[in-house]
mmCIF file with all atom_site columns, C-alpha atoms in Angstrom:
data_model
loop_
_atom_site.group_PDB
_atom_site.id
_atom_site.type_symbol
_atom_site.label_atom_id
_atom_site.label_alt_id
_atom_site.label_comp_id
_atom_site.label_asym_id
_atom_site.label_entity_id
_atom_site.label_seq_id
_atom_site.pdbx_PDB_ins_code
_atom_site.Cartn_x
_atom_site.Cartn_y
_atom_site.Cartn_z
_atom_site.occupancy
_atom_site.B_iso_or_equiv
_atom_site.pdbx_formal_charge
_atom_site.auth_seq_id
_atom_site.auth_comp_id
_atom_site.auth_asym_id
_atom_site.auth_atom_id
_atom_site.pdbx_PDB_model_num
ATOM 1   C CA . UNK A 1 1   ? -3.765  16.386  9.895   1.00 33.00 ? 592 UNK A CA 1
ATOM 2   C CA . UNK A 1 2   ? -7.513  16.773  9.933   1.00 40.00 ? 593 UNK A CA 1
ATOM 3   C CA . UNK A 1 3   ? -9.147  17.182  6.565   1.00 40.00 ? 594 UNK A CA 1
ATOM 4   C CA . UNK A 1 4   ? -11.501 20.132  6.206   1.00 41.00 ? 595 UNK A CA 1
ATOM 5   C CA . UNK A 1 5   ? -15.210 19.314  6.246   1.00 48.00 ? 596 UNK A CA 1
ATOM 6   C CA . UNK A 1 6   ? -16.822 19.352  2.847   1.00 53.00 ? 597 UNK A CA 1
ATOM 7   C CA . UNK A 1 7   ? -13.786 17.958  1.040   1.00 73.00 ? 598 UNK A CA 1
ATOM 8   C CA . UNK A 1 8   ? -14.866 14.387  0.359   1.00 88.00 ? 599 UNK A CA 1
ATOM 9   C CA . UNK A 1 9   ? -13.926 14.829  -3.289  1.00 82.00 ? 600 UNK A CA 1
ATOM 10  C CA . UNK A 1 10  ? -10.278 14.757  -2.124  1.00 85.00 ? 601 UNK A CA 1
ATOM 11  C CA . UNK A 1 11  ? -10.638 11.256  -0.648  1.00 91.00 ? 602 UNK A CA 1
ATOM 12  C CA . UNK A 1 12  ? -8.747  8.557   -2.495  1.00 94.00 ? 603 UNK A CA 1
ATOM 13  C CA . UNK A 1 13  ? -11.320 5.786   -2.890  1.00 95.00 ? 604 UNK A CA 1
ATOM 14  C CA . UNK A 1 14  ? -8.622  3.182   -3.559  1.00 95.00 ? 605 UNK A CA 1
ATOM 15  C CA . UNK A 1 15  ? -7.126  3.983   -0.142  1.00 96.00 ? 606 UNK A CA 1
ATOM 16  C CA . UNK A 1 16  ? -10.567 4.020   1.470   1.00 96.00 ? 607 UNK A CA 1
ATOM 17  C CA . UNK A 1 17  ? -11.457 0.600   0.023   1.00 97.00 ? 608 UNK A CA 1
ATOM 18  C CA . UNK A 1 18  ? -8.094  -0.747  1.147   1.00 97.00 ? 609 UNK A CA 1
ATOM 19  C CA . UNK A 1 19  ? -8.714  0.566   4.666   1.00 97.00 ? 610 UNK A CA 1
ATOM 20  C CA . UNK A 1 20  ? -12.170 -1.069  4.716   1.00 98.00 ? 611 UNK A CA 1
ATOM 21  C CA . UNK A 1 21  ? -10.679 -4.385  3.574   1.00 98.00 ? 612 UNK A CA 1
ATOM 22  C CA . UNK A 1 22  ? -7.878  -4.201  6.170   1.00 98.00 ? 613 UNK A CA 1
ATOM 23  C CA . UNK A 1 23  ? -10.382 -3.513  8.971   1.00 97.00 ? 614 UNK A CA 1
ATOM 24  C CA . UNK A 1 24  ? -12.574 -6.401  7.828   1.00 98.00 ? 615 UNK A CA 1
ATOM 25  C CA . UNK A 1 25  ? -9.552  -8.731  7.699   1.00 97.00 ? 616 UNK A CA 1
ATOM 26  C CA . UNK A 1 26  ? -8.659  -7.736  11.258  1.00 97.00 ? 617 UNK A CA 1
ATOM 27  C CA . UNK A 1 27  ? -12.246 -8.341  12.431  1.00 95.00 ? 618 UNK A CA 1
ATOM 28  C CA . UNK A 1 28  ? -12.336 -11.699 10.640  1.00 95.00 ? 619 UNK A CA 1
ATOM 29  C CA . UNK A 1 29  ? -9.090  -12.854 12.255  1.00 95.00 ? 620 UNK A CA 1
ATOM 30  C CA . UNK A 1 30  ? -10.424 -11.900 15.679  1.00 93.00 ? 621 UNK A CA 1
ATOM 31  C CA . UNK A 1 31  ? -13.585 -13.921 15.071  1.00 89.00 ? 622 UNK A CA 1
ATOM 32  C CA . UNK A 1 32  ? -11.614 -16.963 13.910  1.00 89.00 ? 623 UNK A CA 1
ATOM 33  C CA . UNK A 1 33  ? -9.573  -16.856 17.140  1.00 91.00 ? 624 UNK A CA 1
ATOM 34  C CA . UNK A 1 34  ? -12.714 -16.416 19.229  1.00 85.00 ? 625 UNK A CA 1
ATOM 35  C CA . UNK A 1 35  ? -14.406 -19.329 17.443  1.00 83.00 ? 626 UNK A CA 1
ATOM 36  C CA . UNK A 1 36  ? -11.361 -21.535 18.092  1.00 84.00 ? 627 UNK A CA 1
ATOM 37  C CA . UNK A 1 37  ? -11.409 -20.596 21.777  1.00 85.00 ? 628 UNK A CA 1
ATOM 38  C CA . UNK A 1 38  ? -15.135 -21.344 22.049  1.00 79.00 ? 629 UNK A CA 1
ATOM 39  C CA . UNK A 1 39  ? -14.637 -24.638 20.191  1.00 77.00 ? 630 UNK A CA 1
ATOM 40  C CA . UNK A 1 40  ? -11.874 -25.604 22.632  1.00 82.00 ? 631 UNK A CA 1
ATOM 41  C CA . UNK A 1 41  ? -14.216 -24.848 25.534  1.00 77.00 ? 632 UNK A CA 1
ATOM 42  C CA . UNK A 1 42  ? -16.990 -26.902 23.928  1.00 74.00 ? 633 UNK A CA 1
ATOM 43  C CA . UNK A 1 43  ? -14.769 -29.946 23.492  1.00 78.00 ? 634 UNK A CA 1
ATOM 44  C CA . UNK A 1 44  ? -12.697 -29.709 26.675  1.00 77.00 ? 635 UNK A CA 1
ATOM 45  C CA . UNK A 1 45  ? -12.927 -32.810 28.847  1.00 74.00 ? 636 UNK A CA 1
ATOM 46  C CA . UNK A 1 46  ? -13.867 -30.791 31.941  1.00 74.00 ? 637 UNK A CA 1
ATOM 47  C CA . UNK A 1 47  ? -16.977 -29.503 30.165  1.00 68.00 ? 638 UNK A CA 1
ATOM 48  C CA . UNK A 1 48  ? -18.457 -32.894 29.332  1.00 71.00 ? 639 UNK A CA 1
ATOM 49  C CA . UNK A 1 49  ? -21.883 -32.807 30.943  1.00 68.00 ? 640 UNK A CA 1
ATOM 50  C CA . UNK A 1 50  ? -22.724 -35.175 33.785  1.00 71.00 ? 641 UNK A CA 1
ATOM 51  C CA . UNK A 1 51  ? -26.426 -34.420 33.453  1.00 74.00 ? 642 UNK A CA 1
ATOM 52  C CA . UNK A 1 52  ? -28.843 -32.878 31.003  1.00 73.00 ? 643 UNK A CA 1
ATOM 53  C CA . UNK A 1 53  ? -28.762 -29.659 33.049  1.00 72.00 ? 644 UNK A CA 1
ATOM 54  C CA . UNK A 1 54  ? -25.074 -29.018 32.460  1.00 70.00 ? 645 UNK A CA 1
ATOM 55  C CA . UNK A 1 55  ? -25.088 -27.179 29.145  1.00 76.00 ? 646 UNK A CA 1
ATOM 56  C CA . UNK A 1 56  ? -21.747 -25.369 29.110  1.00 70.00 ? 647 UNK A CA 1
ATOM 57  C CA . UNK A 1 57  ? -20.313 -27.398 26.217  1.00 75.00 ? 648 UNK A CA 1
ATOM 58  C CA . UNK A 1 58  ? -23.512 -27.030 24.169  1.00 79.00 ? 649 UNK A CA 1
ATOM 59  C CA . UNK A 1 59  ? -23.574 -23.280 24.768  1.00 82.00 ? 650 UNK A CA 1
ATOM 60  C CA . UNK A 1 60  ? -19.908 -22.965 23.852  1.00 78.00 ? 651 UNK A CA 1
ATOM 61  C CA . UNK A 1 61  ? -20.503 -24.917 20.627  1.00 81.00 ? 652 UNK A CA 1
ATOM 62  C CA . UNK A 1 62  ? -23.334 -22.535 19.679  1.00 83.00 ? 653 UNK A CA 1
ATOM 63  C CA . UNK A 1 63  ? -21.024 -19.579 20.305  1.00 84.00 ? 654 UNK A CA 1
ATOM 64  C CA . UNK A 1 64  ? -18.245 -21.176 18.253  1.00 80.00 ? 655 UNK A CA 1
ATOM 65  C CA . UNK A 1 65  ? -20.625 -21.816 15.361  1.00 86.00 ? 656 UNK A CA 1
ATOM 66  C CA . UNK A 1 66  ? -22.005 -18.269 15.472  1.00 87.00 ? 657 UNK A CA 1
ATOM 67  C CA . UNK A 1 67  ? -18.522 -16.769 15.449  1.00 87.00 ? 658 UNK A CA 1
ATOM 68  C CA . UNK A 1 68  ? -17.431 -19.042 12.608  1.00 86.00 ? 659 UNK A CA 1
ATOM 69  C CA . UNK A 1 69  ? -20.520 -18.027 10.610  1.00 90.00 ? 660 UNK A CA 1
ATOM 70  C CA . UNK A 1 70  ? -19.805 -14.328 11.212  1.00 91.00 ? 661 UNK A CA 1
ATOM 71  C CA . UNK A 1 71  ? -16.171 -14.837 10.147  1.00 91.00 ? 662 UNK A CA 1
ATOM 72  C CA . UNK A 1 72  ? -17.430 -16.407 6.908   1.00 94.00 ? 663 UNK A CA 1
ATOM 73  C CA . UNK A 1 73  ? -19.796 -13.458 6.348   1.00 95.00 ? 664 UNK A CA 1
ATOM 74  C CA . UNK A 1 74  ? -16.845 -11.091 6.735   1.00 96.00 ? 665 UNK A CA 1
ATOM 75  C CA . UNK A 1 75  ? -14.850 -13.079 4.173   1.00 96.00 ? 666 UNK A CA 1
ATOM 76  C CA . UNK A 1 76  ? -17.700 -12.610 1.717   1.00 97.00 ? 667 UNK A CA 1
ATOM 77  C CA . UNK A 1 77  ? -17.788 -8.872  2.543   1.00 97.00 ? 668 UNK A CA 1
ATOM 78  C CA . UNK A 1 78  ? -14.045 -8.621  1.893   1.00 98.00 ? 669 UNK A CA 1
ATOM 79  C CA . UNK A 1 79  ? -14.513 -10.239 -1.507  1.00 98.00 ? 670 UNK A CA 1
ATOM 80  C CA . UNK A 1 80  ? -17.367 -7.881  -2.399  1.00 97.00 ? 671 UNK A CA 1
ATOM 81  C CA . UNK A 1 81  ? -15.191 -4.849  -1.556  1.00 98.00 ? 672 UNK A CA 1
ATOM 82  C CA . UNK A 1 82  ? -12.319 -6.290  -3.611  1.00 97.00 ? 673 UNK A CA 1
ATOM 83  C CA . UNK A 1 83  ? -14.638 -6.499  -6.631  1.00 97.00 ? 674 UNK A CA 1
ATOM 84  C CA . UNK A 1 84  ? -15.965 -2.958  -6.148  1.00 97.00 ? 675 UNK A CA 1
ATOM 85  C CA . UNK A 1 85  ? -14.485 -0.589  -8.705  1.00 93.00 ? 676 UNK A CA 1
ATOM 86  C CA . UNK A 1 86  ? -13.854 2.834   -7.160  1.00 91.00 ? 677 UNK A CA 1
ATOM 87  C CA . UNK A 1 87  ? -15.557 5.366   -9.424  1.00 89.00 ? 678 UNK A CA 1
ATOM 88  C CA . UNK A 1 88  ? -15.608 9.124   -9.355  1.00 86.00 ? 679 UNK A CA 1
ATOM 89  C CA . UNK A 1 89  ? -19.197 10.354  -9.458  1.00 88.00 ? 680 UNK A CA 1
ATOM 90  C CA . UNK A 1 90  ? -19.965 13.597  -11.290 1.00 87.00 ? 681 UNK A CA 1
ATOM 91  C CA . UNK A 1 91  ? -21.193 16.388  -9.012  1.00 76.00 ? 682 UNK A CA 1
ATOM 92  C CA . UNK A 1 92  ? -24.683 16.148  -10.499 1.00 83.00 ? 683 UNK A CA 1
ATOM 93  C CA . UNK A 1 93  ? -24.667 12.326  -10.512 1.00 87.00 ? 684 UNK A CA 1
ATOM 94  C CA . UNK A 1 94  ? -27.157 10.263  -8.562  1.00 94.00 ? 685 UNK A CA 1
ATOM 95  C CA . UNK A 1 95  ? -26.189 8.164   -5.570  1.00 96.00 ? 686 UNK A CA 1
ATOM 96  C CA . UNK A 1 96  ? -25.505 4.487   -6.189  1.00 95.00 ? 687 UNK A CA 1
ATOM 97  C CA . UNK A 1 97  ? -23.192 1.755   -4.915  1.00 97.00 ? 688 UNK A CA 1
ATOM 98  C CA . UNK A 1 98  ? -19.671 3.065   -4.390  1.00 97.00 ? 689 UNK A CA 1
ATOM 99  C CA . UNK A 1 99  ? -20.725 6.652   -3.740  1.00 96.00 ? 690 UNK A CA 1
ATOM 100 C CA . UNK A 1 100 ? -19.120 8.737   -1.047  1.00 96.00 ? 691 UNK A CA 1
ATOM 101 C CA . UNK A 1 101 ? -21.666 11.143  0.376   1.00 96.00 ? 692 UNK A CA 1
ATOM 102 C CA . UNK A 1 102 ? -21.402 14.209  2.579   1.00 95.00 ? 693 UNK A CA 1
ATOM 103 C CA . UNK A 1 103 ? -24.612 14.848  4.511   1.00 95.00 ? 694 UNK A CA 1
ATOM 104 C CA . UNK A 1 104 ? -25.558 17.745  6.727   1.00 95.00 ? 695 UNK A CA 1
ATOM 105 C CA . UNK A 1 105 ? -28.038 17.325  9.548   1.00 90.00 ? 696 UNK A CA 1
ATOM 106 C CA . UNK A 1 106 ? -29.880 20.023  11.340  1.00 81.00 ? 697 UNK A CA 1
ATOM 107 C CA . UNK A 1 107 ? -27.534 22.258  13.359  1.00 81.00 ? 698 UNK A CA 1
ATOM 108 C CA . UNK A 1 108 ? -24.910 21.972  10.568  1.00 85.00 ? 699 UNK A CA 1
ATOM 109 C CA . UNK A 1 109 ? -23.546 18.613  11.788  1.00 91.00 ? 700 UNK A CA 1
ATOM 110 C CA . UNK A 1 110 ? -21.909 16.821  8.864   1.00 93.00 ? 701 UNK A CA 1
ATOM 111 C CA . UNK A 1 111 ? -21.611 13.071  8.274   1.00 93.00 ? 702 UNK A CA 1
ATOM 112 C CA . UNK A 1 112 ? -19.583 11.213  5.684   1.00 96.00 ? 703 UNK A CA 1
ATOM 113 C CA . UNK A 1 113 ? -21.125 8.038   4.326   1.00 96.00 ? 704 UNK A CA 1
ATOM 114 C CA . UNK A 1 114 ? -19.769 5.414   1.946   1.00 97.00 ? 705 UNK A CA 1
ATOM 115 C CA . UNK A 1 115 ? -22.406 3.306   0.199   1.00 97.00 ? 706 UNK A CA 1
ATOM 116 C CA . UNK A 1 116 ? -20.803 -0.135  0.103   1.00 98.00 ? 707 UNK A CA 1
ATOM 117 C CA . UNK A 1 117 ? -21.919 -3.647  -0.826  1.00 98.00 ? 708 UNK A CA 1
ATOM 118 C CA . UNK A 1 118 ? -21.551 -5.011  2.733   1.00 98.00 ? 709 UNK A CA 1
ATOM 119 C CA . UNK A 1 119 ? -20.265 -4.236  6.253   1.00 97.00 ? 710 UNK A CA 1
ATOM 120 C CA . UNK A 1 120 ? -22.984 -1.722  7.074   1.00 96.00 ? 711 UNK A CA 1
ATOM 121 C CA . UNK A 1 121 ? -22.247 0.158   10.286  1.00 96.00 ? 712 UNK A CA 1
ATOM 122 C CA . UNK A 1 122 ? -18.463 -0.113  9.948   1.00 97.00 ? 713 UNK A CA 1
ATOM 123 C CA . UNK A 1 123 ? -16.868 3.172   10.996  1.00 97.00 ? 714 UNK A CA 1
ATOM 124 C CA . UNK A 1 124 ? -13.448 4.224   9.796   1.00 96.00 ? 715 UNK A CA 1
ATOM 125 C CA . UNK A 1 125 ? -11.136 7.031   10.715  1.00 95.00 ? 716 UNK A CA 1
ATOM 126 C CA . UNK A 1 126 ? -9.862  8.354   7.415   1.00 93.00 ? 717 UNK A CA 1
ATOM 127 C CA . UNK A 1 127 ? -7.312  11.159  7.769   1.00 90.00 ? 718 UNK A CA 1
ATOM 128 C CA . UNK A 1 128 ? -8.940  12.397  10.967  1.00 91.00 ? 719 UNK A CA 1
ATOM 129 C CA . UNK A 1 129 ? -12.545 12.193  9.781   1.00 92.00 ? 720 UNK A CA 1
ATOM 130 C CA . UNK A 1 130 ? -15.090 9.482   10.452  1.00 96.00 ? 721 UNK A CA 1
ATOM 131 C CA . UNK A 1 131 ? -16.606 7.705   7.477   1.00 97.00 ? 722 UNK A CA 1
ATOM 132 C CA . UNK A 1 132 ? -19.422 5.230   8.044   1.00 97.00 ? 723 UNK A CA 1
ATOM 133 C CA . UNK A 1 133 ? -20.167 2.403   5.641   1.00 98.00 ? 724 UNK A CA 1
ATOM 134 C CA . UNK A 1 134 ? -23.825 1.793   4.890   1.00 97.00 ? 725 UNK A CA 1
ATOM 135 C CA . UNK A 1 135 ? -25.457 -0.637  2.464   1.00 98.00 ? 726 UNK A CA 1
ATOM 136 C CA . UNK A 1 136 ? -28.268 -0.113  -0.046  1.00 97.00 ? 727 UNK A CA 1
ATOM 137 C CA . UNK A 1 137 ? -30.409 -2.443  2.103   1.00 96.00 ? 728 UNK A CA 1
ATOM 138 C CA . UNK A 1 138 ? -30.207 -0.183  5.169   1.00 95.00 ? 729 UNK A CA 1
ATOM 139 C CA . UNK A 1 139 ? -32.974 2.385   5.719   1.00 93.00 ? 730 UNK A CA 1
ATOM 140 C CA . UNK A 1 140 ? -30.546 5.244   5.097   1.00 93.00 ? 731 UNK A CA 1
ATOM 141 C CA . UNK A 1 141 ? -29.009 3.561   2.049   1.00 96.00 ? 732 UNK A CA 1
ATOM 142 C CA . UNK A 1 142 ? -32.417 2.839   0.608   1.00 95.00 ? 733 UNK A CA 1
ATOM 143 C CA . UNK A 1 143 ? -33.429 6.458   1.187   1.00 94.00 ? 734 UNK A CA 1
ATOM 144 C CA . UNK A 1 144 ? -30.267 7.852   -0.440  1.00 96.00 ? 735 UNK A CA 1
ATOM 145 C CA . UNK A 1 145 ? -30.266 5.707   -3.593  1.00 96.00 ? 736 UNK A CA 1
ATOM 146 C CA . UNK A 1 146 ? -30.983 7.801   -6.662  1.00 96.00 ? 737 UNK A CA 1
ATOM 147 C CA . UNK A 1 147 ? -30.806 11.129  -4.848  1.00 97.00 ? 738 UNK A CA 1
ATOM 148 C CA . UNK A 1 148 ? -28.431 13.901  -5.941  1.00 96.00 ? 739 UNK A CA 1
ATOM 149 C CA . UNK A 1 149 ? -26.421 16.718  -4.453  1.00 95.00 ? 740 UNK A CA 1
ATOM 150 C CA . UNK A 1 150 ? -28.783 19.325  -3.009  1.00 94.00 ? 741 UNK A CA 1
ATOM 151 C CA . UNK A 1 151 ? -31.581 16.810  -2.354  1.00 96.00 ? 742 UNK A CA 1
ATOM 152 C CA . UNK A 1 152 ? -32.923 16.259  1.123   1.00 94.00 ? 743 UNK A CA 1
ATOM 153 C CA . UNK A 1 153 ? -33.846 13.004  2.774   1.00 92.00 ? 744 UNK A CA 1
ATOM 154 C CA . UNK A 1 154 ? -35.523 12.024  6.002   1.00 89.00 ? 745 UNK A CA 1
ATOM 155 C CA . UNK A 1 155 ? -34.835 9.097   8.284   1.00 85.00 ? 746 UNK A CA 1
ATOM 156 C CA . UNK A 1 156 ? -36.427 8.074   11.538  1.00 82.00 ? 747 UNK A CA 1
ATOM 157 C CA . UNK A 1 157 ? -33.935 6.655   14.023  1.00 77.00 ? 748 UNK A CA 1
ATOM 158 C CA . UNK A 1 158 ? -34.765 5.789   17.613  1.00 81.00 ? 749 UNK A CA 1
ATOM 159 C CA . UNK A 1 159 ? -38.197 7.329   17.100  1.00 86.00 ? 750 UNK A CA 1
ATOM 160 C CA . UNK A 1 160 ? -36.766 10.689  16.062  1.00 89.00 ? 751 UNK A CA 1
ATOM 161 C CA . UNK A 1 161 ? -37.151 12.130  12.563  1.00 90.00 ? 752 UNK A CA 1
ATOM 162 C CA . UNK A 1 162 ? -33.857 13.404  11.186  1.00 90.00 ? 753 UNK A CA 1
ATOM 163 C CA . UNK A 1 163 ? -33.516 15.501  8.060   1.00 93.00 ? 754 UNK A CA 1
ATOM 164 C CA . UNK A 1 164 ? -30.355 15.473  5.964   1.00 94.00 ? 755 UNK A CA 1
ATOM 165 C CA . UNK A 1 165 ? -29.230 17.582  3.048   1.00 95.00 ? 756 UNK A CA 1
ATOM 166 C CA . UNK A 1 166 ? -26.868 16.002  0.533   1.00 95.00 ? 757 UNK A CA 1
ATOM 167 C CA . UNK A 1 167 ? -23.941 18.405  0.249   1.00 94.00 ? 758 UNK A CA 1
ATOM 168 C CA . UNK A 1 168 ? -21.637 16.330  -1.962  1.00 94.00 ? 759 UNK A CA 1
ATOM 169 C CA . UNK A 1 169 ? -21.583 13.070  -3.876  1.00 93.00 ? 760 UNK A CA 1
ATOM 170 C CA . UNK A 1 170 ? -18.358 11.724  -5.277  1.00 92.00 ? 761 UNK A CA 1
#
């Protein structure tokens, strides 16, 4: 059942945080498997270089290390979401970490944003609606911090200026 637009105050933040954590756990497990596969390729006997120009094992080891590092970053993100206390923001309250925000762009297109401590860019399907996680360090997060319902903000993305009105904060 699709939730009506403009009803972010009905979202259960405990459920939303749990969904974020579950998605991050899934992503982390995928990265661990990918790192193990890349590590196996890096150390496989057939990939031992015969000359300095054969770099397959070195490249695979770089990939394995990068994936392992990303998996560790996700573990830290999971922990930061576990520590985040879901709070209900008053309608007139200003935006800060943990806020759920309903924005309206030009042409009445609405976006739902969750201001989280990590995992910026993560998109979730929550009861038929998309919610995107942003961080206070992102341009949009930085722009939204301290604003209130009814305020407007601007953001340039891909060279195009976009204007948003804050319809709800909860």
